[in-house]
PDB file of C-alpha atoms in Angstrom:
ATOM      1  CA  MET A 366     -78.164 -32.723 -91.971  1.00  0.00           C
ATOM      2  CA  SER A 367     -81.022 -32.869 -93.256  1.00  0.00           C
ATOM      3  CA  THR A 368     -81.745 -34.637 -96.921  1.00  0.00           C
ATOM      4  CA  MET A 369     -83.872 -35.217 -99.526  1.00  0.00           C
ATOM      5  CA  THR A 370     -84.442 -38.218-102.280  1.00  0.00           C
ATOM      6  CA  THR A 371     -86.980 -38.154-104.452  1.00  0.00           C
ATOM      7  CA  ARG A 372     -88.032 -40.820-106.782  1.00  0.00           C
ATOM      8  CA  ARG A 373     -89.549 -40.543-110.760  1.00  0.00           C
ATOM      9  CA  GLU A 374     -93.274 -41.269-110.801  1.00  0.00           C
ATOM     10  CA  ARG A 375     -92.630 -44.602-112.648  1.00  0.00           C
ATOM     11  CA  GLY A 376     -88.866 -45.331-113.499  1.00  0.00           C
ATOM     12  CA  GLY A 377     -85.797 -46.095-112.030  1.00  0.00           C
ATOM     13  CA  ALA A 378     -84.648 -43.694-109.107  1.00  0.00           C
ATOM     14  CA  GLU A 379     -83.603 -39.996-109.781  1.00  0.00           C
ATOM     15  CA  PRO A 380     -79.879 -38.896-108.903  1.00  0.00           C
ATOM     16  CA  ARG A 381     -80.072 -37.536-105.018  1.00  0.00           C
ATOM     17  CA  LEU A 382     -81.557 -34.185-104.390  1.00  0.00           C
ATOM     18  CA  ARG A 383     -80.714 -31.735-101.243  1.00  0.00           C
ATOM     19  CA  THR A 384     -82.953 -28.950 -99.637  1.00  0.00           C
ATOM     20  CA  ILE A 385     -82.117 -25.569 -99.718  1.00  0.00           C
ATOM     21  CA  GLY A 386     -81.011 -25.799 -96.106  1.00  0.00           C
ATOM     22  CA  SER A 387     -78.879 -28.776 -96.295  1.00  0.00           C
ATOM     23  CA  VAL A 388     -76.842 -27.299 -99.303  1.00  0.00           C
ATOM     24  CA  CYS A 389     -76.028 -24.222 -97.242  1.00  0.00           C
ATOM     25  CA  GLU A 390     -75.080 -26.156 -94.468  1.00  0.00           C
ATOM     26  CA  GLU A 391     -72.595 -28.415 -96.779  1.00  0.00           C
ATOM     27  CA  LEU A 392     -71.118 -25.178 -98.089  1.00  0.00           C
ATOM     28  CA  ARG A 393     -70.681 -23.428 -94.888  1.00  0.00           C
ATOM     29  CA  GLU A 394     -67.527 -24.477 -94.267  1.00  0.00           C
ATOM     30  CA  GLN A 395     -65.957 -23.822 -97.659  1.00  0.00           C
ATOM     31  CA  PHE A 396     -68.146 -20.509 -97.730  1.00  0.00           C
ATOM     32  CA  PRO A 397     -68.857 -19.014 -94.127  1.00  0.00           C
ATOM     33  CA  ASP A 398     -71.107 -16.283 -95.508  1.00  0.00           C
ATOM     34  CA  ILE A 399     -73.134 -18.277 -97.375  1.00  0.00           C
ATOM     35  CA  SER A 400     -76.405 -18.148 -96.534  1.00  0.00           C
ATOM     36  CA  VAL A 401     -79.894 -19.699 -97.539  1.00  0.00           C
ATOM     37  CA  SER A 402     -80.751 -15.778 -98.516  1.00  0.00           C
ATOM     38  CA  LYS A 403     -77.380 -16.022-100.440  1.00  0.00           C
ATOM     39  CA  ILE A 404     -78.600 -18.882-102.759  1.00  0.00           C
ATOM     40  CA  ARG A 405     -82.349 -17.349-103.269  1.00  0.00           C
ATOM     41  CA  TYR A 406     -80.474 -14.130-104.877  1.00  0.00           C
ATOM     42  CA  LEU A 407     -78.343 -16.149-106.980  1.00  0.00           C
ATOM     43  CA  GLU A 408     -81.363 -17.845-108.428  1.00  0.00           C
ATOM     44  CA  ASP A 409     -83.509 -14.815-108.587  1.00  0.00           C
ATOM     45  CA  GLN A 410     -80.299 -13.691-111.023  1.00  0.00           C
ATOM     46  CA  GLY A 411     -80.586 -16.601-112.934  1.00  0.00           C
ATOM     47  CA  LEU A 412     -77.519 -18.310-112.060  1.00  0.00           C
ATOM     48  CA  ILE A 413     -78.940 -21.497-110.657  1.00  0.00           C
ATOM     49  CA  SER A 414     -81.991 -23.147-111.720  1.00  0.00           C
ATOM     50  CA  PRO A 415     -82.948 -26.193-108.902  1.00  0.00           C
ATOM     51  CA  ARG A 416     -86.108 -27.873-109.605  1.00  0.00           C
ATOM     52  CA  ARG A 417     -89.253 -27.078-107.545  1.00  0.00           C
ATOM     53  CA  THR A 418     -91.457 -29.469-105.726  1.00  0.00           C
ATOM     54  CA  ARG A 419     -95.317 -29.157-106.039  1.00  0.00           C
ATOM     55  CA  GLY A 420     -94.770 -27.289-103.515  1.00  0.00           C
ATOM     56  CA  GLY A 421     -92.292 -24.776-104.414  1.00  0.00           C
ATOM     57  CA  TYR A 422     -89.660 -26.054-102.580  1.00  0.00           C
ATOM     58  CA  ARG A 423     -85.964 -26.386-103.908  1.00  0.00           C
ATOM     59  CA  LEU A 424     -84.426 -29.558-104.720  1.00  0.00           C
ATOM     60  CA  PHE A 425     -80.586 -29.422-105.898  1.00  0.00           C
ATOM     61  CA  ALA A 426     -79.140 -32.036-107.825  1.00  0.00           C
ATOM     62  CA  PRO A 427     -75.332 -32.838-108.082  1.00  0.00           C
ATOM     63  CA  ALA A 428     -75.298 -30.755-110.905  1.00  0.00           C
ATOM     64  CA  ASP A 429     -76.778 -27.634-109.130  1.00  0.00           C
ATOM     65  CA  ILE A 430     -74.579 -28.274-105.944  1.00  0.00           C
ATOM     66  CA  GLU A 431     -71.299 -28.355-108.389  1.00  0.00           C
ATOM     67  CA  ARG A 432     -72.785 -24.752-110.614  1.00  0.00           C
ATOM     68  CA  LEU A 433     -73.182 -23.227-106.839  1.00  0.00           C
ATOM     69  CA  THR A 434     -69.978 -24.002-105.747  1.00  0.00           C
ATOM     70  CA  LYS A 435     -68.140 -22.450-108.843  1.00  0.00           C
ATOM     71  CA  ILE A 436     -69.836 -19.434-108.322  1.00  0.00           C
ATOM     72  CA  LEU A 437     -69.197 -18.661-104.845  1.00  0.00           C
ATOM     73  CA  ARG A 438     -65.352 -20.264-105.829  1.00  0.00           C
ATOM     74  CA  LEU A 439     -65.154 -16.859-108.419  1.00  0.00           C
ATOM     75  CA  GLN A 440     -66.586 -14.533-106.388  1.00  0.00           C
ATOM     76  CA  ARG A 441     -64.520 -15.573-103.506  1.00  0.00           C
ATOM     77  CA  ASP A 442     -60.734 -16.357-105.342  1.00  0.00           C
ATOM     78  CA  GLU A 443     -61.160 -13.908-108.205  1.00  0.00           C
ATOM     79  CA  PHE A 444     -63.849 -11.291-106.847  1.00  0.00           C
ATOM     80  CA  LEU A 445     -66.027 -11.408-110.009  1.00  0.00           C
ATOM     81  CA  PRO A 446     -69.256  -9.404-109.807  1.00  0.00           C
ATOM     82  CA  LEU A 447     -72.559 -12.001-110.702  1.00  0.00           C
ATOM     83  CA  ARG A 448     -72.627 -10.363-114.766  1.00  0.00           C
ATOM     84  CA  VAL A 449     -68.952 -11.537-115.071  1.00  0.00           C
ATOM     85  CA  ILE A 450     -70.060 -15.059-113.866  1.00  0.00           C
ATOM     86  CA  ARG A 451     -72.450 -15.559-115.774  1.00  0.00           C
ATOM     87  CA  GLU A 452     -70.435 -15.104-118.698  1.00  0.00           C
ATOM     88  CA  GLU A 453     -67.525 -17.343-118.055  1.00  0.00           C
ATOM     89  CA  LEU A 454     -70.863 -20.165-117.298  1.00  0.00           C
ATOM     90  CA  ASP A 455     -72.756 -19.343-120.339  1.00  0.00           C
ATOM     91  CA  GLY A 456     -69.762 -18.429-122.557  1.00  0.00           C
ATOM     92  CA  PRO A 457     -69.243 -21.069-125.646  1.00  0.00           C
ATOM     93  CA  GLY A 458     -69.661 -24.617-124.962  1.00  0.00           C
ATOM     94  CA  ALA A 459     -71.831 -23.981-121.894  1.00  0.00           C
ATOM     95  CA  SER A 460     -75.520 -26.398-122.329  1.00  0.00           C
ATOM     96  CA  ALA A 461     -78.286 -24.906-124.227  1.00  0.00           C
ATOM     97  CA  ASP A 462     -80.516 -24.160-121.189  1.00  0.00           C
ATOM     98  CA  ARG A 463     -78.445 -21.446-119.835  1.00  0.00           C
ATOM     99  CA  THR A 464     -79.314 -19.222-122.573  1.00  0.00           C
ATOM    100  CA  ARG A 465     -81.542 -17.874-120.840  1.00  0.00           C
ATOM    101  CA  ARG A 466     -80.158 -16.460-117.820  1.00  0.00           C
ATOM    102  CA  ARG A 467     -79.806 -12.912-117.361  1.00  0.00           C
ATOM    103  CA  ASN A 468     -77.203 -10.313-118.151  1.00  0.00           C
ATOM    104  CA  VAL A 469     -76.936  -7.037-116.989  1.00  0.00           C
ATOM    105  CA  GLY A 470     -73.967  -5.515-119.177  1.00  0.00           C
ATOM    106  CA  LEU A 471     -73.670  -2.276-119.487  1.00  0.00           C
ATOM    107  CA  LEU A 472     -77.250  -1.042-120.336  1.00  0.00           C
ATOM    108  CA  GLY A 473     -79.744  -3.721-119.423  1.00  0.00           C
ATOM    109  CA  HIS A 474     -82.082  -3.102-116.145  1.00  0.00           C
ATOM    110  CA  GLU A 475     -80.974  -3.506-112.827  1.00  0.00           C
ATOM    111  CA  ASP A 476     -83.992  -3.464-109.834  1.00  0.00           C
ATOM    112  CA  GLU A 477     -83.528  -1.842-107.090  1.00  0.00           C
ATOM    113  CA  ILE A 478     -82.858  -2.788-103.452  1.00  0.00           C
ATOM    114  CA  ASP A 479     -82.692  -1.511 -99.909  1.00  0.00           C
ATOM    115  CA  GLU A 480     -79.533  -0.970 -97.229  1.00  0.00           C
ATOM    116  CA  SER A 481     -80.701  -4.370 -95.528  1.00  0.00           C
ATOM    117  CA  GLU A 482     -81.004  -6.369 -99.280  1.00  0.00           C
ATOM    118  CA  LEU A 483     -77.648  -5.090 -99.865  1.00  0.00           C
ATOM    119  CA  CYS A 484     -76.429  -5.953 -96.408  1.00  0.00           C
ATOM    120  CA  ASP A 485     -77.990  -9.156 -96.621  1.00  0.00           C
ATOM    121  CA  ARG A 486     -77.017  -9.668-100.434  1.00  0.00           C
ATOM    122  CA  ALA A 487     -73.340  -9.147 -99.957  1.00  0.00           C
ATOM    123  CA  SER A 488     -73.133 -10.375 -96.018  1.00  0.00           C
ATOM    124  CA  VAL A 489     -72.337  -7.248 -95.080  1.00  0.00           C
ATOM    125  CA  SER A 490     -73.196  -5.196 -91.901  1.00  0.00           C
ATOM    126  CA  LEU A 491     -75.224  -1.753 -91.905  1.00  0.00           C
ATOM    127  CA  ASP A 492     -71.509  -0.240 -90.191  1.00  0.00           C
ATOM    128  CA  ALA A 493     -69.417  -1.373 -92.921  1.00  0.00           C
ATOM    129  CA  VAL A 494     -72.131  -0.399 -95.935  1.00  0.00           C
ATOM    130  CA  ARG A 495     -72.239   3.422 -94.251  1.00  0.00           C
ATOM    131  CA  GLN A 496     -68.091   3.665 -94.054  1.00  0.00           C
ATOM    132  CA  LEU A 497     -68.211   2.275 -97.803  1.00  0.00           C
ATOM    133  CA  GLU A 498     -70.468   4.795 -98.998  1.00  0.00           C
ATOM    134  CA  GLU A 499     -68.566   7.357 -96.731  1.00  0.00           C
ATOM    135  CA  PHE A 500     -65.363   7.046 -98.911  1.00  0.00           C
ATOM    136  CA  GLY A 501     -67.252   6.738-102.113  1.00  0.00           C
ATOM    137  CA  LEU A 502     -67.538   3.345-103.260  1.00  0.00           C
ATOM    138  CA  LEU A 503     -71.138   2.781-102.754  1.00  0.00           C
ATOM    139  CA  VAL A 504     -73.753   5.337-104.263  1.00  0.00           C
ATOM    140  CA  SER A 505     -77.202   5.313-103.411  1.00  0.00           C
ATOM    141  CA  ARG A 506     -79.972   7.434-103.645  1.00  0.00           C
ATOM    142  CA  THR A 507     -82.384   8.445-100.677  1.00  0.00           C
ATOM    143  CA  GLU A 508     -86.434   8.122-101.270  1.00  0.00           C
ATOM    144  CA  GLY A 509     -88.464   8.685 -98.276  1.00  0.00           C
ATOM    145  CA  GLY A 510     -85.684   8.542 -95.740  1.00  0.00           C
ATOM    146  CA  GLU A 511     -84.205   5.391 -96.678  1.00  0.00           C
ATOM    147  CA  ARG A 512     -81.256   4.310 -98.894  1.00  0.00           C
ATOM    148  CA  ILE A 513     -81.724   2.911-102.140  1.00  0.00           C
ATOM    149  CA  TYR A 514     -78.993   0.726-104.266  1.00  0.00           C
ATOM    150  CA  THR A 515     -78.949  -0.714-107.081  1.00  0.00           C
ATOM    151  CA  GLU A 516     -77.998  -4.320-107.772  1.00  0.00           C
ATOM    152  CA  SER A 517     -74.369  -3.854-108.740  1.00  0.00           C
ATOM    153  CA  GLU A 518     -73.601  -2.112-105.472  1.00  0.00           C
ATOM    154  CA  ALA A 519     -74.106  -5.176-103.811  1.00  0.00           C
ATOM    155  CA  ASP A 520     -71.882  -7.225-105.935  1.00  0.00           C
ATOM    156  CA  ILE A 521     -69.730  -3.891-104.674  1.00  0.00           C
ATOM    157  CA  ALA A 522     -70.104  -4.263-101.188  1.00  0.00           C
ATOM    158  CA  ALA A 523     -69.587  -7.628-101.336  1.00  0.00           C
ATOM    159  CA  ALA A 524     -65.932  -7.328-102.990  1.00  0.00           C
ATOM    160  CA  CYS A 525     -65.231  -5.182-100.579  1.00  0.00           C
ATOM    161  CA  ALA A 526     -65.986  -7.275 -98.033  1.00  0.00           C
ATOM    162  CA  ARG A 527     -63.747  -9.863 -98.796  1.00  0.00           C
ATOM    163  CA  LEU A 528     -60.980  -7.590 -99.313  1.00  0.00           C
ATOM    164  CA  ALA A 529     -61.662  -6.405 -95.746  1.00  0.00           C
ATOM    165  CA  ARG A 530     -60.454 -10.134 -94.555  1.00  0.00           C
ATOM    166  CA  TYR A 531     -57.214  -8.828 -95.661  1.00  0.00           C
ATOM    167  CA  GLY A 532     -56.533  -5.541 -94.019  1.00  0.00           C
ATOM    168  CA  ILE A 533     -57.688  -3.716 -96.484  1.00  0.00           C
ATOM    169  CA  ASP A 534     -60.461  -1.025 -94.856  1.00  0.00           C
ATOM    170  CA  ALA A 535     -62.318   1.334 -96.953  1.00  0.00           C
ATOM    171  CA  ARG A 536     -60.321   4.123 -96.845  1.00  0.00           C
ATOM    172  CA  HIS A 537     -57.128   2.091 -98.784  1.00  0.00           C
ATOM    173  CA  LEU A 538     -60.078   1.489-101.016  1.00  0.00           C
ATOM    174  CA  ARG A 539     -60.663   4.499-102.873  1.00  0.00           C
ATOM    175  CA  THR A 540     -57.350   3.375-104.719  1.00  0.00           C
ATOM    176  CA  PHE A 541     -59.663   0.775-106.616  1.00  0.00           C
ATOM    177  CA  LEU A 542     -62.075   3.778-107.101  1.00  0.00           C
ATOM    178  CA  THR A 543     -59.562   6.408-108.437  1.00  0.00           C
ATOM    179  CA  GLY A 544     -58.189   3.688-111.221  1.00  0.00           C
ATOM    180  CA  ALA A 545     -61.364   3.055-111.921  1.00  0.00           C
ATOM    181  CA  GLY A 546     -62.312   6.595-112.617  1.00  0.00           C
ATOM    182  CA  ARG A 547     -59.635   7.592-113.940  1.00  0.00           C
ATOM    183  CA  GLN A 548     -60.247   4.489-116.939  1.00  0.00           C
ATOM    184  CA  ALA A 549     -63.642   5.295-117.257  1.00  0.00           C
ATOM    185  CA  ALA A 550     -62.515   8.958-118.469  1.00  0.00           C
ATOM    186  CA  LEU A 551     -60.569   7.522-120.714  1.00  0.00           C
ATOM    187  CA  VAL A 552     -63.000   5.325-122.393  1.00  0.00           C
ATOM    188  CA  GLU A 553     -65.726   8.045-122.211  1.00  0.00           C
ATOM    189  CA  GLN A 554     -63.718  10.010-124.753  1.00  0.00           C
ATOM    190  CA  LEU A 555     -62.845   7.299-127.369  1.00  0.00           C
ATOM    191  CA  VAL A 556     -67.230   7.310-127.682  1.00  0.00           C
ATOM    192  CA  ALA A 557     -68.294  10.139-126.508  1.00  0.00           C
ATOM    193  CA  PRO A 558     -68.958  11.927-130.092  1.00  0.00           C
ATOM    194  CA  GLY A 559     -71.109   8.648-131.169  1.00  0.00           C
ATOM    195  CA  LEU A 560     -73.330   8.603-127.841  1.00  0.00           C
ATOM    196  CA  ARG A 561     -73.983  12.371-128.606  1.00  0.00           C
ATOM    197  CA  ALA A 562     -75.038  11.532-132.040  1.00  0.00           C
ATOM    198  CA  ARG A 563     -78.438  12.169-133.187  1.00  0.00           C
ATOM    199  CA  ASN A 564     -78.272   9.114-135.513  1.00  0.00           C
ATOM    200  CA  PRO A 565     -79.612   6.024-133.958  1.00  0.00           C
ATOM    201  CA  GLN A 566     -77.515   3.570-135.508  1.00  0.00           C
ATOM    202  CA  ARG A 567     -74.585   5.312-134.879  1.00  0.00           C
ATOM    203  CA  ARG A 568     -75.395   6.201-131.201  1.00  0.00           C
ATOM    204  CA  LYS A 569     -75.795   1.970-130.935  1.00  0.00           C
ATOM    205  CA  ASP A 570     -72.621   1.565-132.234  1.00  0.00           C
ATOM    206  CA  ALA A 571     -70.931   3.764-129.675  1.00  0.00           C
ATOM    207  CA  LEU A 572     -72.983   1.704-127.166  1.00  0.00           C
ATOM    208  CA  ASP A 573     -71.128  -1.302-128.729  1.00  0.00           C
ATOM    209  CA  ASP A 574     -67.607  -0.213-128.592  1.00  0.00           C
ATOM    210  CA  LEU A 575     -68.733   1.042-124.752  1.00  0.00           C
ATOM    211  CA  GLU A 576     -69.527  -2.239-124.025  1.00  0.00           C
ATOM    212  CA  ALA A 577     -66.392  -4.070-125.558  1.00  0.00           C
ATOM    213  CA  LEU A 578     -63.841  -1.316-124.426  1.00  0.00           C
ATOM    214  CA  SER A 579     -64.929  -2.280-121.020  1.00  0.00           C
ATOM    215  CA  ARG A 580     -64.065  -5.640-121.537  1.00  0.00           C
ATOM    216  CA  VAL A 581     -60.300  -5.126-122.515  1.00  0.00           C
ATOM    217  CA  ALA A 582     -60.196  -2.794-119.999  1.00  0.00           C
ATOM    218  CA  GLN A 583     -61.109  -4.994-117.270  1.00  0.00           C
ATOM    219  CA  GLU A 584     -59.086  -7.601-118.506  1.00  0.00           C
ATOM    220  CA  LEU A 585     -55.814  -5.191-118.924  1.00  0.00           C
ATOM    221  CA  SER A 586     -56.089  -3.990-115.359  1.00  0.00           C
ATOM    222  CA  HIS A 587     -55.863  -7.608-114.182  1.00  0.00           C
ATOM    223  CA  LEU A 588     -53.036  -8.251-116.719  1.00  0.00           C
ATOM    224  CA  LEU A 589     -51.445  -5.658-115.471  1.00  0.00           C
ATOM    225  CA  LEU A 590     -52.195  -6.288-111.482  1.00  0.00           C
ATOM    226  CA  ILE A 591     -50.715  -9.657-112.076  1.00  0.00           C
ATOM    227  CA  ARG A 592     -47.589  -8.840-114.078  1.00  0.00           C
ATOM    228  CA  GLU A 593     -47.054  -6.594-110.686  1.00  0.00           C
ATOM    229  CA  LEU A 594     -47.714  -9.000-108.111  1.00  0.00           C
ATOM    230  CA  ARG A 595     -45.434 -11.421-110.033  1.00  0.00           C
ATOM    231  CA  GLY A 596     -42.517  -8.997-109.548  1.00  0.00           C
ATOM    232  CA  THR A 597     -43.093  -8.668-106.278  1.00  0.00           C
ATOM    233  CA  VAL A 598     -43.267 -12.275-105.812  1.00  0.00           C
ATOM    234  CA  GLY A 599     -39.728 -12.448-107.691  1.00  0.00           C
ATOM    235  CA  ARG A 600     -37.748  -9.416-105.750  1.00  0.00           C
ATOM    236  CA  THR A 601     -38.727 -11.375-102.831  1.00  0.00           C
ATOM    237  CA  GLY A 602     -37.983 -14.933-103.558  1.00  0.00           C
TER     238      GLY A 602
END
């Protein structure tokens, strides 16, 4: 395993710094689907900020590795999308150097990616992507004969892949899609008049309400699921 230690040009020693390849190898035992490209993607999203050498090589301090580990654990264990993880890391009490990180939300811009990049980011096969799209869990558009996805589709594909490890295939995952559709329809009814308003302030207020409602709905869904699962544990205990 390669490591790299640097020193200040003047003064004492800096904390031990690691190359991206070294960090990837170190974390692979905990996170088998980790890859160099996935770490680079997390950096592109502003979730991690390793320093760079003059030649452009990434160097990870212990704090960077700790943050990266937390991100990967939140993805794996709590099935959180990157936008939510960013809020977890950058919420009250976060250090000032995190404020510049991107927060897409409902209205923020998302770049588009092709099928190959989606597979790489989500660590899934092309066949798995096609199956998820067949059952409506992934949505794409076609351009020049190629399927094009928004970045959030990669988060969805990654979450589906983690559930698949427990034997839940795309057909069964439609339950989540159906539930999300019903929740979205209910929330839409509440804010639709404001969204259709011509008054800019009223429309802005409706958009803010939509953002807030989506967060509360997500929290309620999680709490209800936990309650049901606790009941399952109680009945089988």
